[in-house]
Amino acid sequence: MTETALTVHQTARPTGFPTADQFRFAESPVPEPGTGTALVANLYWSVDPYHRELMDGGFALHAPLEGRTLGRVVASRTPSLAEGEIVFHRQGWRTHAVVRPEEVRRIPHHPGVPLSAYLSVLGGTGLTAYVALTRIARLRQGEDLFVSGAAGGVGTATGRFARLLGAGRVIGSTGSAEKAAYLTRKAGYDAAFDYRTAPVADLLARAAPAGVDVFVDNVGGDHLGAAIGALRERGRVVRVGTISQYNTPDAPPVRFDHADVVEKSLRVEGFLVKDHLDAQEELYDFAVPHLRSGALVADETVIDGFERIVEAFLLMLRGGNTGKILVRAA
């Protein structure tokens, strides 16, 4: 085992898009587990849009950052965690972490399922998509769905899950023609468009001239306004994120006809996935058989080497990934 541990610290608050010089890597000896704890060597790291929000004040400066991580227990001083076990925890952005049993979740062994899936389609990303469709939207068979940020981790999982749940037409918005083609050729979308080519409301009207029943929103801004106009009677908006505003906090407010919400009996609801962790086993029961059969694929962009975690984070913020972006230990 290496004798040096690395952690990533944020060194300054960003204005607009973060830059690499607002982070630094700190070296230290590998920590020793104390009584009742275990040492985990991390294997996979998740970088997520919510990290950008935390950079504005949620992350302490000059301290190790947090994030979703999978790692192997390499030394233990608690009977609750055996050496060799693979666990999920939130002490990411570092190569090693000392954890207590209550801070981790054991990763089950599902033959034929790759480990990375437990941070993507079976992890918080997949859980967000699953909760959005089944608990918040309560998607019914045959209903038509519009997803913004459709080529990201949550967006690709949402499209694939919706198809397995019996959705009607599934329509996605993304930031390039290449990603739009990926969505329709590989990710189960019936139609997809590049939102940079025309007003979103016009593009959505062309893709869904008869409207949609559900909107899963990862973006906010013009996408939310367009979807309100396109929703049918008793349509539902599920607010997952507002990535369009993370780097532009002074963006103007969303404009839409507020009367639509009343006259069409629309429901707009947001949620935090941390409030639905009880759905984790339900997600496994739903998704694992489809992963094994090949009916479900984990869309992932994997970056090798912990030293590239900041690069991966900035790439994700600029839309350089397709599916969930992960960092894998070299």
mmCIF file of C-alpha atoms in Angstrom:
data_model
loop_
_atom_site.group_PDB
_atom_site.id
_atom_site.type_symbol
_atom_site.label_atom_id
_atom_site.label_comp_id
_atom_site.label_asym_id
_atom_site.label_seq_id
_atom_site.Cartn_x
_atom_site.Cartn_y
_atom_site.Cartn_z
ATOM 1 C CA MET A 1 0.000 0.000 0.000
ATOM 2 C CA THR A 2 1.255 3.468 -0.897
ATOM 3 C CA GLU A 3 2.627 5.521 2.001
ATOM 4 C CA THR A 4 1.228 8.833 0.717
ATOM 5 C CA ALA A 5 -2.389 9.979 0.673
ATOM 6 C CA LEU A 6 -3.732 12.761 -1.539
ATOM 7 C CA THR A 7 -6.670 15.061 -0.839
ATOM 8 C CA VAL A 8 -8.156 17.878 -2.918
ATOM 9 C CA HIS A 9 -8.788 21.255 -1.297
ATOM 10 C CA GLN A 10 -10.676 24.247 -2.657
ATOM 11 C CA THR A 11 -8.525 27.366 -2.326
ATOM 12 C CA ALA A 12 -10.813 30.160 -3.579
ATOM 13 C CA ARG A 13 -14.462 30.926 -4.352
ATOM 14 C CA PRO A 14 -15.212 30.984 -8.080
ATOM 15 C CA THR A 15 -16.927 33.718 -10.044
ATOM 16 C CA GLY A 16 -18.631 32.052 -12.961
ATOM 17 C CA PHE A 17 -16.965 28.842 -14.129
ATOM 18 C CA PRO A 18 -14.413 27.398 -11.703
ATOM 19 C CA THR A 19 -10.802 27.065 -12.801
ATOM 20 C CA ALA A 20 -8.133 24.517 -11.966
ATOM 21 C CA ASP A 21 -6.117 27.057 -9.939
ATOM 22 C CA GLN A 22 -8.963 27.203 -7.387
ATOM 23 C CA PHE A 23 -8.012 23.701 -6.225
ATOM 24 C CA ARG A 24 -4.861 22.121 -4.880
ATOM 25 C CA PHE A 25 -3.681 18.598 -4.103
ATOM 26 C CA ALA A 26 -2.359 18.071 -0.570
ATOM 27 C CA GLU A 27 -0.076 15.179 0.394
ATOM 28 C CA SER A 28 -0.028 13.509 3.806
ATOM 29 C CA PRO A 29 0.816 10.121 5.277
ATOM 30 C CA VAL A 30 -1.859 7.475 4.825
ATOM 31 C CA PRO A 31 -4.076 7.822 7.936
ATOM 32 C CA GLU A 32 -4.238 5.103 10.549
ATOM 33 C CA PRO A 33 -7.686 3.847 11.600
ATOM 34 C CA GLY A 34 -8.545 4.298 15.250
ATOM 35 C CA THR A 35 -10.657 2.012 17.397
ATOM 36 C CA GLY A 36 -14.095 1.557 15.867
ATOM 37 C CA THR A 37 -13.034 2.765 12.410
ATOM 38 C CA ALA A 38 -11.595 1.385 9.172
ATOM 39 C CA LEU A 39 -9.244 2.663 6.486
ATOM 40 C CA VAL A 40 -10.651 2.676 2.950
ATOM 41 C CA ALA A 41 -8.551 2.963 -0.210
ATOM 42 C CA ASN A 42 -10.800 4.661 -2.723
ATOM 43 C CA LEU A 43 -11.348 3.112 -6.155
ATOM 44 C CA TYR A 44 -13.950 5.278 -7.925
ATOM 45 C CA TRP A 45 -14.944 8.906 -7.411
ATOM 46 C CA SER A 46 -18.074 10.729 -8.538
ATOM 47 C CA VAL A 47 -17.937 14.382 -9.587
ATOM 48 C CA ASP A 48 -21.388 15.921 -9.689
ATOM 49 C CA PRO A 49 -23.113 19.195 -10.598
ATOM 50 C CA TYR A 50 -24.026 19.814 -6.938
ATOM 51 C CA HIS A 51 -20.307 20.206 -6.171
ATOM 52 C CA ARG A 52 -20.422 23.486 -8.111
ATOM 53 C CA GLU A 53 -23.114 24.808 -5.765
ATOM 54 C CA LEU A 54 -21.058 23.785 -2.732
ATOM 55 C CA MET A 55 -18.060 25.727 -4.061
ATOM 56 C CA ASP A 56 -19.921 28.962 -3.340
ATOM 57 C CA GLY A 57 -19.879 28.333 0.414
ATOM 58 C CA GLY A 58 -20.793 24.745 1.224
ATOM 59 C CA PHE A 59 -17.198 23.561 0.902
ATOM 60 C CA ALA A 60 -14.768 24.923 3.478
ATOM 61 C CA LEU A 61 -11.665 26.442 1.934
ATOM 62 C CA HIS A 62 -8.322 24.674 2.456
ATOM 63 C CA ALA A 63 -9.990 21.487 3.699
ATOM 64 C CA PRO A 64 -10.647 18.097 2.060
ATOM 65 C CA LEU A 65 -13.724 18.118 -0.163
ATOM 66 C CA GLU A 66 -16.530 15.567 0.031
ATOM 67 C CA GLY A 67 -18.161 13.430 -2.627
ATOM 68 C CA ARG A 68 -19.623 10.029 -3.434
ATOM 69 C CA THR A 69 -16.970 7.323 -3.534
ATOM 70 C CA LEU A 70 -16.452 3.565 -3.728
ATOM 71 C CA GLY A 71 -13.488 2.036 -1.942
ATOM 72 C CA ARG A 72 -12.036 -1.133 -0.453
ATOM 73 C CA VAL A 73 -11.475 -1.588 3.277
ATOM 74 C CA VAL A 74 -7.705 -2.144 3.629
ATOM 75 C CA ALA A 75 -7.335 -1.969 7.430
ATOM 76 C CA SER A 76 -10.015 -2.310 10.066
ATOM 77 C CA ARG A 77 -10.321 -1.803 13.801
ATOM 78 C CA THR A 78 -14.025 -2.569 13.952
ATOM 79 C CA PRO A 79 -15.761 -5.937 13.624
ATOM 80 C CA SER A 80 -18.451 -4.240 11.575
ATOM 81 C CA LEU A 81 -16.169 -3.680 8.574
ATOM 82 C CA ALA A 82 -14.049 -6.525 7.267
ATOM 83 C CA GLU A 83 -10.886 -6.000 5.274
ATOM 84 C CA GLY A 84 -11.569 -6.498 1.584
ATOM 85 C CA GLU A 85 -15.169 -5.257 1.707
ATOM 86 C CA ILE A 86 -16.241 -2.738 -0.950
ATOM 87 C CA VAL A 87 -18.147 0.193 0.539
ATOM 88 C CA PHE A 88 -19.821 3.409 -0.554
ATOM 89 C CA HIS A 89 -19.118 6.565 1.462
ATOM 90 C CA ARG A 90 -19.022 10.333 1.040
ATOM 91 C CA GLN A 91 -15.397 11.122 1.882
ATOM 92 C CA GLY A 92 -14.465 11.576 -1.747
ATOM 93 C CA TRP A 93 -11.887 13.801 -3.428
ATOM 94 C CA ARG A 94 -9.172 11.904 -1.561
ATOM 95 C CA THR A 95 -7.288 8.651 -2.089
ATOM 96 C CA HIS A 96 -7.854 7.293 1.446
ATOM 97 C CA ALA A 97 -10.512 7.807 4.097
ATOM 98 C CA VAL A 98 -11.007 6.692 7.687
ATOM 99 C CA VAL A 99 -14.674 5.817 8.166
ATOM 100 C CA ARG A 100 -17.023 4.594 10.875
ATOM 101 C CA PRO A 101 -19.475 1.766 10.090
ATOM 102 C CA GLU A 102 -22.454 4.125 10.179
ATOM 103 C CA GLU A 103 -20.829 6.330 7.519
ATOM 104 C CA VAL A 104 -20.708 3.653 4.825
ATOM 105 C CA ARG A 105 -23.016 1.430 2.830
ATOM 106 C CA ARG A 106 -21.831 -2.016 1.838
ATOM 107 C CA ILE A 107 -21.968 -2.633 -1.883
ATOM 108 C CA PRO A 108 -23.814 -5.857 -2.698
ATOM 109 C CA HIS A 109 -22.318 -8.375 -5.065
ATOM 110 C CA HIS A 110 -24.519 -8.749 -8.121
ATOM 111 C CA PRO A 111 -22.735 -11.069 -10.567
ATOM 112 C CA GLY A 112 -22.298 -9.508 -13.979
ATOM 113 C CA VAL A 113 -22.718 -5.918 -12.739
ATOM 114 C CA PRO A 114 -19.580 -3.732 -13.020
ATOM 115 C CA LEU A 115 -18.425 -1.943 -9.888
ATOM 116 C CA SER A 116 -18.686 1.481 -11.533
ATOM 117 C CA ALA A 117 -22.456 1.014 -11.922
ATOM 118 C CA TYR A 118 -22.854 1.482 -8.156
ATOM 119 C CA LEU A 119 -21.832 5.122 -8.629
ATOM 120 C CA SER A 120 -23.783 5.632 -11.860
ATOM 121 C CA VAL A 121 -26.999 3.867 -12.759
ATOM 122 C CA LEU A 122 -27.226 2.070 -9.381
ATOM 123 C CA GLY A 123 -25.824 4.976 -7.356
ATOM 124 C CA GLY A 124 -27.065 8.440 -6.501
ATOM 125 C CA THR A 125 -27.376 9.279 -10.194
ATOM 126 C CA GLY A 126 -29.634 6.329 -10.955
ATOM 127 C CA LEU A 127 -31.520 6.771 -7.697
ATOM 128 C CA THR A 128 -32.279 10.382 -8.632
ATOM 129 C CA ALA A 129 -33.691 9.286 -11.985
ATOM 130 C CA TYR A 130 -35.679 6.434 -10.446
ATOM 131 C CA VAL A 131 -37.207 8.575 -7.698
ATOM 132 C CA ALA A 132 -38.014 11.341 -10.192
ATOM 133 C CA LEU A 133 -40.010 8.962 -12.370
ATOM 134 C CA THR A 134 -41.620 6.637 -9.832
ATOM 135 C CA ARG A 135 -42.154 8.719 -6.689
ATOM 136 C CA ILE A 136 -42.406 12.316 -7.879
ATOM 137 C CA ALA A 137 -43.806 12.141 -11.426
ATOM 138 C CA ARG A 138 -45.493 8.764 -10.861
ATOM 139 C CA LEU A 139 -45.009 8.044 -14.542
ATOM 140 C CA ARG A 140 -47.736 5.931 -16.078
ATOM 141 C CA GLN A 141 -47.444 3.617 -19.078
ATOM 142 C CA GLY A 142 -47.816 5.433 -22.362
ATOM 143 C CA GLU A 143 -47.113 8.909 -20.999
ATOM 144 C CA ASP A 144 -44.783 11.153 -22.981
ATOM 145 C CA LEU A 145 -41.693 12.532 -21.273
ATOM 146 C CA PHE A 146 -39.325 15.468 -21.862
ATOM 147 C CA VAL A 147 -35.900 15.506 -20.164
ATOM 148 C CA SER A 148 -33.465 18.426 -20.096
ATOM 149 C CA GLY A 149 -29.751 17.746 -19.698
ATOM 150 C CA ALA A 150 -30.628 14.406 -21.253
ATOM 151 C CA ALA A 151 -27.081 13.298 -22.114
ATOM 152 C CA GLY A 152 -25.753 13.651 -18.566
ATOM 153 C CA GLY A 153 -25.764 10.999 -15.877
ATOM 154 C CA VAL A 154 -29.276 11.620 -14.560
ATOM 155 C CA GLY A 155 -30.601 12.363 -18.037
ATOM 156 C CA THR A 156 -29.415 9.126 -19.642
ATOM 157 C CA ALA A 157 -30.624 7.081 -16.665
ATOM 158 C CA THR A 158 -33.998 8.849 -16.803
ATOM 159 C CA GLY A 159 -34.446 8.049 -20.466
ATOM 160 C CA ARG A 160 -33.484 4.407 -20.069
ATOM 161 C CA PHE A 161 -35.631 3.913 -16.965
ATOM 162 C CA ALA A 162 -38.602 5.625 -18.608
ATOM 163 C CA ARG A 163 -38.365 3.241 -21.537
ATOM 164 C CA LEU A 164 -38.301 0.236 -19.173
ATOM 165 C CA LEU A 165 -41.269 1.658 -17.246
ATOM 166 C CA GLY A 166 -43.366 1.791 -20.401
ATOM 167 C CA ALA A 167 -43.247 5.490 -21.263
ATOM 168 C CA GLY A 168 -44.658 6.639 -24.588
ATOM 169 C CA ARG A 169 -42.396 9.058 -26.467
ATOM 170 C CA VAL A 170 -39.193 10.119 -24.696
ATOM 171 C CA ILE A 171 -37.690 13.439 -25.825
ATOM 172 C CA GLY A 172 -34.392 14.925 -24.705
ATOM 173 C CA SER A 173 -32.521 18.197 -24.888
ATOM 174 C CA THR A 174 -28.725 18.337 -24.957
ATOM 175 C CA GLY A 175 -25.864 20.616 -25.984
ATOM 176 C CA SER A 176 -24.609 19.180 -29.265
ATOM 177 C CA ALA A 177 -25.724 17.327 -32.368
ATOM 178 C CA GLU A 178 -23.400 14.444 -31.445
ATOM 179 C CA LYS A 179 -25.044 13.995 -28.058
ATOM 180 C CA ALA A 180 -28.507 14.244 -29.577
ATOM 181 C CA ALA A 181 -27.566 11.432 -31.967
ATOM 182 C CA TYR A 182 -26.248 9.349 -29.046
ATOM 183 C CA LEU A 183 -29.545 9.752 -27.203
ATOM 184 C CA THR A 184 -31.653 8.485 -30.109
ATOM 185 C CA ARG A 185 -29.267 5.776 -31.298
ATOM 186 C CA LYS A 186 -28.155 4.314 -27.997
ATOM 187 C CA ALA A 187 -29.965 5.693 -24.948
ATOM 188 C CA GLY A 188 -33.596 4.941 -25.793
ATOM 189 C CA TYR A 189 -34.785 8.434 -26.716
ATOM 190 C CA ASP A 190 -37.317 8.800 -29.528
ATOM 191 C CA ALA A 191 -36.263 12.363 -30.313
ATOM 192 C CA ALA A 192 -33.524 14.713 -29.144
ATOM 193 C CA PHE A 193 -32.401 18.198 -30.074
ATOM 194 C CA ASP A 194 -29.435 20.518 -29.609
ATOM 195 C CA TYR A 195 -30.807 23.410 -27.569
ATOM 196 C CA ARG A 196 -28.085 25.730 -28.918
ATOM 197 C CA THR A 197 -29.579 25.764 -32.428
ATOM 198 C CA ALA A 198 -32.885 27.590 -31.782
ATOM 199 C CA PRO A 199 -35.209 28.706 -28.967
ATOM 200 C CA VAL A 200 -35.998 25.716 -26.750
ATOM 201 C CA ALA A 201 -39.754 26.291 -27.001
ATOM 202 C CA ASP A 202 -39.580 26.040 -30.796
ATOM 203 C CA LEU A 203 -37.415 22.925 -30.736
ATOM 204 C CA LEU A 204 -39.679 21.231 -28.209
ATOM 205 C CA ALA A 205 -42.788 22.110 -30.226
ATOM 206 C CA ARG A 206 -41.255 20.422 -33.260
ATOM 207 C CA ALA A 207 -40.202 17.330 -31.306
ATOM 208 C CA ALA A 208 -43.502 17.044 -29.408
ATOM 209 C CA PRO A 209 -46.231 18.846 -31.375
ATOM 210 C CA ALA A 210 -48.941 17.209 -29.254
ATOM 211 C CA GLY A 211 -47.233 18.126 -25.975
ATOM 212 C CA VAL A 212 -45.870 15.991 -23.134
ATOM 213 C CA ASP A 213 -47.121 14.652 -19.819
ATOM 214 C CA VAL A 214 -43.970 14.825 -17.693
ATOM 215 C CA PHE A 215 -40.894 17.070 -17.645
ATOM 216 C CA VAL A 216 -37.782 15.985 -15.724
ATOM 217 C CA ASP A 217 -35.675 19.126 -15.414
ATOM 218 C CA ASN A 218 -31.941 19.100 -14.780
ATOM 219 C CA VAL A 219 -31.320 22.529 -16.324
ATOM 220 C CA GLY A 220 -33.924 25.168 -15.482
ATOM 221 C CA GLY A 221 -33.949 28.450 -17.401
ATOM 222 C CA ASP A 222 -35.520 28.435 -20.862
ATOM 223 C CA HIS A 223 -36.087 24.688 -20.664
ATOM 224 C CA LEU A 224 -38.451 25.065 -17.729
ATOM 225 C CA GLY A 225 -40.360 27.848 -19.420
ATOM 226 C CA ALA A 226 -40.706 25.863 -22.653
ATOM 227 C CA ALA A 227 -41.871 22.742 -20.843
ATOM 228 C CA ILE A 228 -44.579 24.576 -18.900
ATOM 229 C CA GLY A 229 -46.036 25.636 -22.232
ATOM 230 C CA ALA A 230 -45.802 22.143 -23.716
ATOM 231 C CA LEU A 231 -47.283 20.204 -20.813
ATOM 232 C CA ARG A 232 -50.733 18.726 -21.219
ATOM 233 C CA GLU A 233 -53.521 18.859 -18.664
ATOM 234 C CA ARG A 234 -52.393 17.444 -15.287
ATOM 235 C CA GLY A 235 -48.792 17.436 -16.429
ATOM 236 C CA ARG A 236 -45.971 17.178 -13.909
ATOM 237 C CA VAL A 237 -42.650 18.976 -13.627
ATOM 238 C CA VAL A 238 -39.949 17.232 -11.598
ATOM 239 C CA ARG A 239 -37.194 19.670 -10.646
ATOM 240 C CA VAL A 240 -33.886 17.858 -10.218
ATOM 241 C CA GLY A 241 -31.351 20.621 -10.815
ATOM 242 C CA THR A 242 -30.657 24.038 -12.311
ATOM 243 C CA ILE A 243 -27.279 23.537 -13.931
ATOM 244 C CA SER A 244 -27.858 26.434 -16.332
ATOM 245 C CA GLN A 245 -27.568 28.836 -13.380
ATOM 246 C CA TYR A 246 -24.749 27.270 -11.348
ATOM 247 C CA ASN A 247 -22.117 29.389 -13.087
ATOM 248 C CA THR A 248 -24.387 32.341 -13.914
ATOM 249 C CA PRO A 249 -26.131 33.304 -10.653
ATOM 250 C CA ASP A 250 -27.250 36.638 -12.145
ATOM 251 C CA ALA A 251 -29.219 34.955 -14.950
ATOM 252 C CA PRO A 252 -32.709 36.452 -15.408
ATOM 253 C CA PRO A 253 -35.602 34.537 -13.850
ATOM 254 C CA VAL A 254 -37.480 31.944 -15.864
ATOM 255 C CA ARG A 255 -40.318 33.414 -17.928
ATOM 256 C CA PHE A 256 -43.491 31.431 -18.552
ATOM 257 C CA ASP A 257 -47.243 31.859 -18.480
ATOM 258 C CA HIS A 258 -48.098 31.291 -14.820
ATOM 259 C CA ALA A 259 -51.751 30.886 -15.751
ATOM 260 C CA ASP A 260 -50.792 27.602 -17.447
ATOM 261 C CA VAL A 261 -50.028 26.078 -14.064
ATOM 262 C CA VAL A 262 -53.574 26.755 -12.895
ATOM 263 C CA GLU A 263 -55.520 26.266 -16.096
ATOM 264 C CA LYS A 264 -53.810 22.954 -16.931
ATOM 265 C CA SER A 265 -53.743 21.754 -13.297
ATOM 266 C CA LEU A 266 -49.967 21.300 -13.449
ATOM 267 C CA ARG A 267 -47.837 20.096 -10.560
ATOM 268 C CA VAL A 268 -44.283 21.367 -10.049
ATOM 269 C CA GLU A 269 -42.229 19.518 -7.434
ATOM 270 C CA GLY A 270 -38.562 19.362 -6.579
ATOM 271 C CA PHE A 271 -36.753 16.884 -4.361
ATOM 272 C CA LEU A 272 -33.394 15.956 -2.879
ATOM 273 C CA VAL A 273 -32.308 12.376 -3.389
ATOM 274 C CA LYS A 274 -30.946 12.209 0.171
ATOM 275 C CA ASP A 275 -34.560 12.209 1.343
ATOM 276 C CA HIS A 276 -35.290 9.010 -0.613
ATOM 277 C CA LEU A 277 -32.444 6.699 0.368
ATOM 278 C CA ASP A 278 -35.056 4.142 1.401
ATOM 279 C CA ALA A 279 -35.588 3.539 -2.337
ATOM 280 C CA GLN A 280 -32.059 2.141 -2.811
ATOM 281 C CA GLU A 281 -33.030 -1.540 -2.521
ATOM 282 C CA GLU A 282 -36.063 -0.883 -4.700
ATOM 283 C CA LEU A 283 -33.719 0.529 -7.348
ATOM 284 C CA TYR A 284 -31.537 -2.587 -7.165
ATOM 285 C CA ASP A 285 -34.600 -4.819 -7.563
ATOM 286 C CA PHE A 286 -35.706 -2.836 -10.605
ATOM 287 C CA ALA A 287 -32.416 -2.192 -12.385
ATOM 288 C CA VAL A 288 -30.106 -5.137 -11.677
ATOM 289 C CA PRO A 289 -32.091 -7.730 -13.679
ATOM 290 C CA HIS A 290 -32.139 -5.336 -16.652
ATOM 291 C CA LEU A 291 -28.383 -4.749 -16.351
ATOM 292 C CA ARG A 292 -27.767 -8.477 -16.335
ATOM 293 C CA SER A 293 -30.002 -9.063 -19.345
ATOM 294 C CA GLY A 294 -28.505 -6.177 -21.320
ATOM 295 C CA ALA A 295 -31.817 -4.311 -21.494
ATOM 296 C CA LEU A 296 -30.215 -1.560 -19.377
ATOM 297 C CA VAL A 297 -26.767 -0.066 -19.985
ATOM 298 C CA ALA A 298 -24.820 2.220 -17.662
ATOM 299 C CA ASP A 299 -23.850 5.327 -19.648
ATOM 300 C CA GLU A 300 -20.464 6.405 -18.276
ATOM 301 C CA THR A 301 -17.493 8.596 -19.120
ATOM 302 C CA VAL A 302 -14.555 7.246 -17.091
ATOM 303 C CA ILE A 303 -11.391 9.281 -16.439
ATOM 304 C CA ASP A 304 -8.390 7.295 -15.215
ATOM 305 C CA GLY A 305 -6.219 8.596 -12.385
ATOM 306 C CA PHE A 306 -7.124 10.437 -9.173
ATOM 307 C CA GLU A 307 -4.771 13.238 -10.215
ATOM 308 C CA ARG A 308 -7.317 14.071 -12.969
ATOM 309 C CA ILE A 309 -10.317 14.532 -10.670
ATOM 310 C CA VAL A 310 -10.338 18.339 -10.990
ATOM 311 C CA GLU A 311 -10.028 17.993 -14.752
ATOM 312 C CA ALA A 312 -12.989 15.597 -14.743
ATOM 313 C CA PHE A 313 -15.072 17.984 -12.637
ATOM 314 C CA LEU A 314 -14.427 20.935 -14.953
ATOM 315 C CA LEU A 315 -15.094 18.747 -17.996
ATOM 316 C CA MET A 316 -18.466 17.771 -16.567
ATOM 317 C CA LEU A 317 -19.446 21.395 -15.893
ATOM 318 C CA ARG A 318 -18.753 22.249 -19.536
ATOM 319 C CA GLY A 319 -20.746 19.292 -20.843
ATOM 320 C CA GLY A 320 -17.748 17.261 -21.987
ATOM 321 C CA ASN A 321 -19.182 13.960 -20.761
ATOM 322 C CA THR A 322 -21.865 11.608 -21.988
ATOM 323 C CA GLY A 323 -23.630 9.800 -19.163
ATOM 324 C CA LYS A 324 -22.230 9.758 -15.634
ATOM 325 C CA ILE A 325 -18.660 10.984 -15.335
ATOM 326 C CA LEU A 326 -16.467 8.966 -12.976
ATOM 327 C CA VAL A 327 -12.819 8.966 -11.969
ATOM 328 C CA ARG A 328 -11.149 5.576 -11.591
ATOM 329 C CA ALA A 329 -8.008 4.809 -9.620
ATOM 330 C CA ALA A 330 -5.137 4.199 -12.011
#
